[in-house]
């Protein structure tokens, strides 16, 4: 499989698929839909193979053969889910769902309280100022950011407090909470932009690599191909299927 | 019969939930064994759920093709993808080492497709930046201002330029604003959200254990 | 609004084209790598790994898929490079099925580079699979797998990715006779996290049961939301997106020392060389937002008159 | 739980001893060397210290674990103040030995107060040394055959993971402690013995348990209370904007577009979105505006048809209800967004609603909606999409406001009760934050310790 011909073929395949996806920027079109469906297909195929070897063999079949008969219990429970497809038996699947949801809920409660509640409250409870006596007198250190964080956390909680009408000081506090939220959303906004641009750079880099002579100019040739394809598709759509887009 | 359909599942949820809560507060080897076995059981069930998902996906696409629904032709490409991957995967014995057909197909289909699908969002952000991101209120103005500062100060050339403009402190002074946004208002607001979400998770989980929330059981 | 927005599709496609030209342009121009400033959270990430002693175990979880490859793979590579050059015992696994191929490739590639650092044969060769590093592979269950790991690692993966019995691998045994049995026995756990399951699940389901230090490399999208965990000490090091990875690469390249770490391999540049394109595209977005809002306000003012 | 504490102590011990040695050497060199100009005097710092036999030595199982640690205790000794002194802890299988060194810790460190356990579960004695010695695993490592290079070779031995590698609980081990100072070593203590055992109650997690009980009690009480009488909920401003948006669409004679999110009916955001759809549908029926609800899941579509039909019935306009108000597009993310975009460009809706959970497609749709000049209202708990909704929509319900809106509209006791229960939880947190901050700021002024407060808030 380290054949150079296969490497070049692989490059053409990836470039073709990438450009088919990018054709969505022009409009939704058959090339994009083919690529999208093909993607679902290969992902599912990949998952079947991976779970067969990693899960079915290693986690279930071999322990079973090694004498761990208890794995049959969850396996049977798992199979009960398939009773969803039979109207008369579908209630059996409820047992499995109940066990799964019960387990998830039971596991989540103490761990959420530990890490999302106690640890976060612990990190917010910090001194706002400290006083230290030095040889020359007393030194007061203000930790203004600790105070700002405390105000922010409380204000955001007040904003999401639904038991009292937002009037007077509560209204002001809730408003402060919204302003904090907006700054945080701004940070998220900027970071999301950064993430998307990184992905674009990654693809541009790959397309640049594949446009070299080493890969028989996959990118420029396939780019031209896709453009021609899109033009043809537009023509066909206009002439043969003039009503489709109106439906 | 009605008990097995209606109450018994709720009893299962109650018992599993309470046992798992109790397991957290009990130390020692037996608790560890129980926790490990229970998690293994969950993992085994989840593995089967994966096959259920695959099954229902195939089911719906087979239906599309046999009934010749709109866009059935695209479903063919989905099946093509599955078959290619299965052949390559089992041929390679599930080994993802360099040089196996499985890895070759993974590298040349899944990797480019999944990366490209998400990279097109970069273009939509650019277009929305020009056409839709408006400072239409005080809130949105604050949001956009923070976003612009973060975008400018989180890239190296932005930091460099900021260093040229600001006279004292150089890049450090300008970066300090971006750092402050991330470390103070952002931390406060997200912490508030996390605390709220935590209460929500705990409340939903309690309702599941005590049988108040039973939407997951589906209809009869 | 001015006439320019009369044809929404045209203006939209023009912007698409502009972005493509800018990104490809910065890629083709030989600009070199920009000056880097290292943020505290990236420095902490580097320091967290650097503080480990040779022979200490480290757990690395590959919780991403190819969709976030440009952001997270450079960080993963750099982390493996640092872990191997410090001669740690590297235990790896993945929670995202589609990322397993990337993970397997990265681990092998970096192990190979590590082998070229210290040309030793036989007993002393480093790293050896099963003794110095192992890839446990993938199991379904997502967060449940983390819960399982807190109760025992070897039972969670009866066999590692290549098929050997996990329990019998020598990698679990430390030099002082202590044995790695649960997550709590690791002096450092690192997750390369793109979403769910990822850093939040490692904190909640992992740290919620057993106390262990976590460092993480996350996508830029999720990075601001993880700051409260960094500030509270629940995360001891944080790499934010491609920028964070570039800072980390910079720190690693700078600290290469043939005396300490053997033959220096070619420097890591995957994220660093993207910084120009990232800067340029950000400037474009900022420009578009500013211009469009100026247009919006002038048109509104005109409307009011 | 305390594994990290244990580990960090073990780690710091190695690091500290090295650093301390270096520091003491440096200090000597500086003070003596510089002052007297005789660097050779560095040796004099190593003046012999009287290393007496450590007293009060005892050993016992370390609590709250699975038996992986045995604790060895002894008193603070006079030479704990001398830098460079170390304690050697030795272990043996019998009282007579042979003893082998298992740990070496610097003097002046590792007291009971240094263990990260809360005050209700641990006595923080500052004058008692404590070292946590890992229990050997069973069977002894030496007995295990070296792992075969060929994994298949070990196949026939069934289930090795059952017993192997677990701490050897129940077996008695013997310990003694000996002070050392460079080459000099003091007399070893008397021999003490202990066996590790697997403990039961994780007492340090009591604070967590109290939280579960308190919050569970509050929640259940409110759920019960909400069934009996109507509970107050404040107005949600976003819902006022709904009226305005539909009114605008009516004036302009344009349709209203409503999206229920990109997740199926089993998600709570989708459920909230369908409840709000009922309210919107009532208004569109009253105003006789076209309502359009594109779907990506057939189950959600079926549920929404039912909800819409009921809403039109309630509004007294069953005559204008049509099944095709709700229609199916596709499950595929981007194809769905493209189809909705096309519809927006063609029909130019007067109002667009985005309720429920969204992924990246939200940006495409919200952009198209903004450019067609529709009034847009969003409501989502999808954190990553909220910034885009805020900048492209006229009104956004943020996170919990979406659920609150659905509770406010539906008045279902289980929704209202949950919301009020969570509110009380938030109130407790807010008071805790304010009081806690006051305590940790003011208590040190009076010389009081605040460790107990951080113990109460300890997460594990």
JSON list of C-alpha atoms in Angstrom, two decimals, chain B residues 114-208:
[
{"chain": "B", "resi": 114, "resn": "UNK", "atom": "CA", "xyz": [-14.59, 15.98, 8.01]},
{"chain": "B", "resi": 115, "resn": "UNK", "atom": "CA", "xyz": [-11.96, 18.72, 8.08]},
{"chain": "B", "resi": 116, "resn": "UNK", "atom": "CA", "xyz": [-13.38, 20.45, 5.01]},
{"chain": "B", "resi": 117, "resn": "UNK", "atom": "CA", "xyz": [-17.00, 20.35, 6.16]},
{"chain": "B", "resi": 118, "resn": "UNK", "atom": "CA", "xyz": [-16.09, 22.40, 9.21]},
{"chain": "B", "resi": 119, "resn": "UNK", "atom": "CA", "xyz": [-13.70, 24.73, 7.45]},
{"chain": "B", "resi": 120, "resn": "UNK", "atom": "CA", "xyz": [-16.45, 26.14, 5.23]},
{"chain": "B", "resi": 121, "resn": "UNK", "atom": "CA", "xyz": [-17.72, 27.88, 8.34]},
{"chain": "B", "resi": 122, "resn": "UNK", "atom": "CA", "xyz": [-14.77, 30.26, 8.07]},
{"chain": "B", "resi": 123, "resn": "UNK", "atom": "CA", "xyz": [-16.36, 31.62, 4.90]},
{"chain": "B", "resi": 124, "resn": "UNK", "atom": "CA", "xyz": [-19.74, 32.03, 6.52]},
{"chain": "B", "resi": 125, "resn": "UNK", "atom": "CA", "xyz": [-18.23, 33.94, 9.41]},
{"chain": "B", "resi": 126, "resn": "UNK", "atom": "CA", "xyz": [-16.57, 36.28, 6.92]},
{"chain": "B", "resi": 127, "resn": "UNK", "atom": "CA", "xyz": [-19.79, 36.86, 5.09]},
{"chain": "B", "resi": 128, "resn": "UNK", "atom": "CA", "xyz": [-21.82, 37.29, 8.26]},
{"chain": "B", "resi": 129, "resn": "UNK", "atom": "CA", "xyz": [-19.19, 39.70, 9.56]},
{"chain": "B", "resi": 130, "resn": "UNK", "atom": "CA", "xyz": [-19.99, 42.00, 6.70]},
{"chain": "B", "resi": 131, "resn": "UNK", "atom": "CA", "xyz": [-23.71, 41.47, 6.48]},
{"chain": "B", "resi": 132, "resn": "UNK", "atom": "CA", "xyz": [-25.16, 40.50, 9.83]},
{"chain": "B", "resi": 133, "resn": "UNK", "atom": "CA", "xyz": [-22.98, 41.23, 12.86]},
{"chain": "B", "resi": 134, "resn": "UNK", "atom": "CA", "xyz": [-24.45, 44.58, 13.81]},
{"chain": "B", "resi": 135, "resn": "UNK", "atom": "CA", "xyz": [-24.08, 46.64, 16.93]},
{"chain": "B", "resi": 136, "resn": "UNK", "atom": "CA", "xyz": [-27.86, 46.88, 17.08]},
{"chain": "B", "resi": 137, "resn": "UNK", "atom": "CA", "xyz": [-28.02, 47.38, 20.85]},
{"chain": "B", "resi": 138, "resn": "UNK", "atom": "CA", "xyz": [-25.82, 48.20, 23.82]},
{"chain": "B", "resi": 139, "resn": "UNK", "atom": "CA", "xyz": [-25.42, 44.49, 24.43]},
{"chain": "B", "resi": 140, "resn": "UNK", "atom": "CA", "xyz": [-24.39, 43.69, 20.89]},
{"chain": "B", "resi": 141, "resn": "UNK", "atom": "CA", "xyz": [-22.00, 46.66, 20.85]},
{"chain": "B", "resi": 142, "resn": "UNK", "atom": "CA", "xyz": [-20.27, 45.42, 23.97]},
{"chain": "B", "resi": 143, "resn": "UNK", "atom": "CA", "xyz": [-20.09, 41.93, 22.53]},
{"chain": "B", "resi": 144, "resn": "UNK", "atom": "CA", "xyz": [-18.60, 43.05, 19.23]},
{"chain": "B", "resi": 145, "resn": "UNK", "atom": "CA", "xyz": [-16.08, 45.31, 20.94]},
{"chain": "B", "resi": 146, "resn": "UNK", "atom": "CA", "xyz": [-14.86, 42.48, 23.13]},
{"chain": "B", "resi": 147, "resn": "UNK", "atom": "CA", "xyz": [-14.76, 40.18, 20.11]},
{"chain": "B", "resi": 148, "resn": "UNK", "atom": "CA", "xyz": [-12.67, 42.61, 18.06]},
{"chain": "B", "resi": 149, "resn": "UNK", "atom": "CA", "xyz": [-10.20, 43.07, 20.92]},
{"chain": "B", "resi": 150, "resn": "UNK", "atom": "CA", "xyz": [-9.86, 39.33, 21.37]},
{"chain": "B", "resi": 151, "resn": "UNK", "atom": "CA", "xyz": [-9.49, 38.70, 17.64]},
{"chain": "B", "resi": 152, "resn": "UNK", "atom": "CA", "xyz": [-6.84, 41.38, 17.36]},
{"chain": "B", "resi": 153, "resn": "UNK", "atom": "CA", "xyz": [-4.84, 40.43, 20.43]},
{"chain": "B", "resi": 154, "resn": "UNK", "atom": "CA", "xyz": [-4.93, 36.67, 20.09]},
{"chain": "B", "resi": 155, "resn": "UNK", "atom": "CA", "xyz": [-2.96, 36.55, 16.82]},
{"chain": "B", "resi": 156, "resn": "UNK", "atom": "CA", "xyz": [0.78, 37.17, 16.80]},
{"chain": "B", "resi": 157, "resn": "UNK", "atom": "CA", "xyz": [0.78, 39.97, 14.23]},
{"chain": "B", "resi": 158, "resn": "UNK", "atom": "CA", "xyz": [-2.01, 41.70, 16.10]},
{"chain": "B", "resi": 159, "resn": "UNK", "atom": "CA", "xyz": [0.08, 41.64, 19.24]},
{"chain": "B", "resi": 160, "resn": "UNK", "atom": "CA", "xyz": [3.07, 42.88, 17.29]},
{"chain": "B", "resi": 161, "resn": "UNK", "atom": "CA", "xyz": [1.16, 45.80, 15.76]},
{"chain": "B", "resi": 162, "resn": "UNK", "atom": "CA", "xyz": [-0.36, 46.66, 19.14]},
{"chain": "B", "resi": 163, "resn": "UNK", "atom": "CA", "xyz": [3.18, 46.83, 20.46]},
{"chain": "B", "resi": 164, "resn": "UNK", "atom": "CA", "xyz": [4.13, 49.34, 17.77]},
{"chain": "B", "resi": 165, "resn": "UNK", "atom": "CA", "xyz": [1.18, 51.61, 18.49]},
{"chain": "B", "resi": 166, "resn": "UNK", "atom": "CA", "xyz": [1.26, 51.69, 22.27]},
{"chain": "B", "resi": 167, "resn": "UNK", "atom": "CA", "xyz": [4.22, 53.67, 23.54]},
{"chain": "B", "resi": 168, "resn": "UNK", "atom": "CA", "xyz": [4.65, 52.47, 27.06]},
{"chain": "B", "resi": 169, "resn": "UNK", "atom": "CA", "xyz": [4.56, 48.84, 28.01]},
{"chain": "B", "resi": 170, "resn": "UNK", "atom": "CA", "xyz": [4.61, 47.80, 24.40]},
{"chain": "B", "resi": 171, "resn": "UNK", "atom": "CA", "xyz": [2.62, 44.74, 23.46]},
{"chain": "B", "resi": 172, "resn": "UNK", "atom": "CA", "xyz": [2.24, 43.81, 27.10]},
{"chain": "B", "resi": 173, "resn": "UNK", "atom": "CA", "xyz": [-0.08, 46.75, 27.82]},
{"chain": "B", "resi": 174, "resn": "UNK", "atom": "CA", "xyz": [-2.43, 45.99, 24.93]},
{"chain": "B", "resi": 175, "resn": "UNK", "atom": "CA", "xyz": [-2.36, 42.30, 25.57]},
{"chain": "B", "resi": 176, "resn": "UNK", "atom": "CA", "xyz": [-3.28, 43.00, 29.16]},
{"chain": "B", "resi": 177, "resn": "UNK", "atom": "CA", "xyz": [-6.74, 44.16, 28.04]},
{"chain": "B", "resi": 178, "resn": "UNK", "atom": "CA", "xyz": [-7.37, 40.92, 26.17]},
{"chain": "B", "resi": 179, "resn": "UNK", "atom": "CA", "xyz": [-6.03, 38.92, 29.09]},
{"chain": "B", "resi": 180, "resn": "UNK", "atom": "CA", "xyz": [-8.21, 40.85, 31.49]},
{"chain": "B", "resi": 181, "resn": "UNK", "atom": "CA", "xyz": [-11.32, 40.21, 29.37]},
{"chain": "B", "resi": 182, "resn": "UNK", "atom": "CA", "xyz": [-10.56, 36.49, 29.36]},
{"chain": "B", "resi": 183, "resn": "UNK", "atom": "CA", "xyz": [-9.60, 36.23, 33.00]},
{"chain": "B", "resi": 184, "resn": "UNK", "atom": "CA", "xyz": [-12.11, 38.50, 34.73]},
{"chain": "B", "resi": 185, "resn": "UNK", "atom": "CA", "xyz": [-15.47, 39.19, 33.03]},
{"chain": "B", "resi": 186, "resn": "UNK", "atom": "CA", "xyz": [-15.26, 35.99, 30.98]},
{"chain": "B", "resi": 187, "resn": "UNK", "atom": "CA", "xyz": [-14.43, 33.88, 34.02]},
{"chain": "B", "resi": 188, "resn": "UNK", "atom": "CA", "xyz": [-17.19, 35.51, 36.08]},
{"chain": "B", "resi": 189, "resn": "UNK", "atom": "CA", "xyz": [-19.89, 35.05, 33.44]},
{"chain": "B", "resi": 190, "resn": "UNK", "atom": "CA", "xyz": [-18.95, 31.50, 32.48]},
{"chain": "B", "resi": 191, "resn": "UNK", "atom": "CA", "xyz": [-18.66, 30.58, 36.13]},
{"chain": "B", "resi": 192, "resn": "UNK", "atom": "CA", "xyz": [-22.18, 31.87, 36.68]},
{"chain": "B", "resi": 193, "resn": "UNK", "atom": "CA", "xyz": [-23.34, 29.77, 33.74]},
{"chain": "B", "resi": 194, "resn": "UNK", "atom": "CA", "xyz": [-21.47, 26.69, 35.03]},
{"chain": "B", "resi": 195, "resn": "UNK", "atom": "CA", "xyz": [-23.10, 27.01, 38.45]},
{"chain": "B", "resi": 196, "resn": "UNK", "atom": "CA", "xyz": [-26.53, 27.33, 36.84]},
{"chain": "B", "resi": 197, "resn": "UNK", "atom": "CA", "xyz": [-25.87, 24.39, 34.53]},
{"chain": "B", "resi": 198, "resn": "UNK", "atom": "CA", "xyz": [-24.65, 22.29, 37.46]},
{"chain": "B", "resi": 199, "resn": "UNK", "atom": "CA", "xyz": [-27.91, 22.89, 39.32]},
{"chain": "B", "resi": 200, "resn": "UNK", "atom": "CA", "xyz": [-29.79, 22.00, 36.15]},
{"chain": "B", "resi": 201, "resn": "UNK", "atom": "CA", "xyz": [-27.88, 18.74, 35.73]},
{"chain": "B", "resi": 202, "resn": "UNK", "atom": "CA", "xyz": [-28.42, 17.76, 39.35]},
{"chain": "B", "resi": 203, "resn": "UNK", "atom": "CA", "xyz": [-32.12, 18.64, 39.19]},
{"chain": "B", "resi": 204, "resn": "UNK", "atom": "CA", "xyz": [-32.70, 16.67, 35.98]},
{"chain": "B", "resi": 205, "resn": "UNK", "atom": "CA", "xyz": [-30.78, 13.69, 37.35]},
{"chain": "B", "resi": 206, "resn": "UNK", "atom": "CA", "xyz": [-32.79, 13.72, 40.58]},
{"chain": "B", "resi": 207, "resn": "UNK", "atom": "CA", "xyz": [-36.02, 13.83, 38.62]},
{"chain": "B", "resi": 208, "resn": "UNK", "atom": "CA", "xyz": [-34.93, 10.82, 36.58]}
]
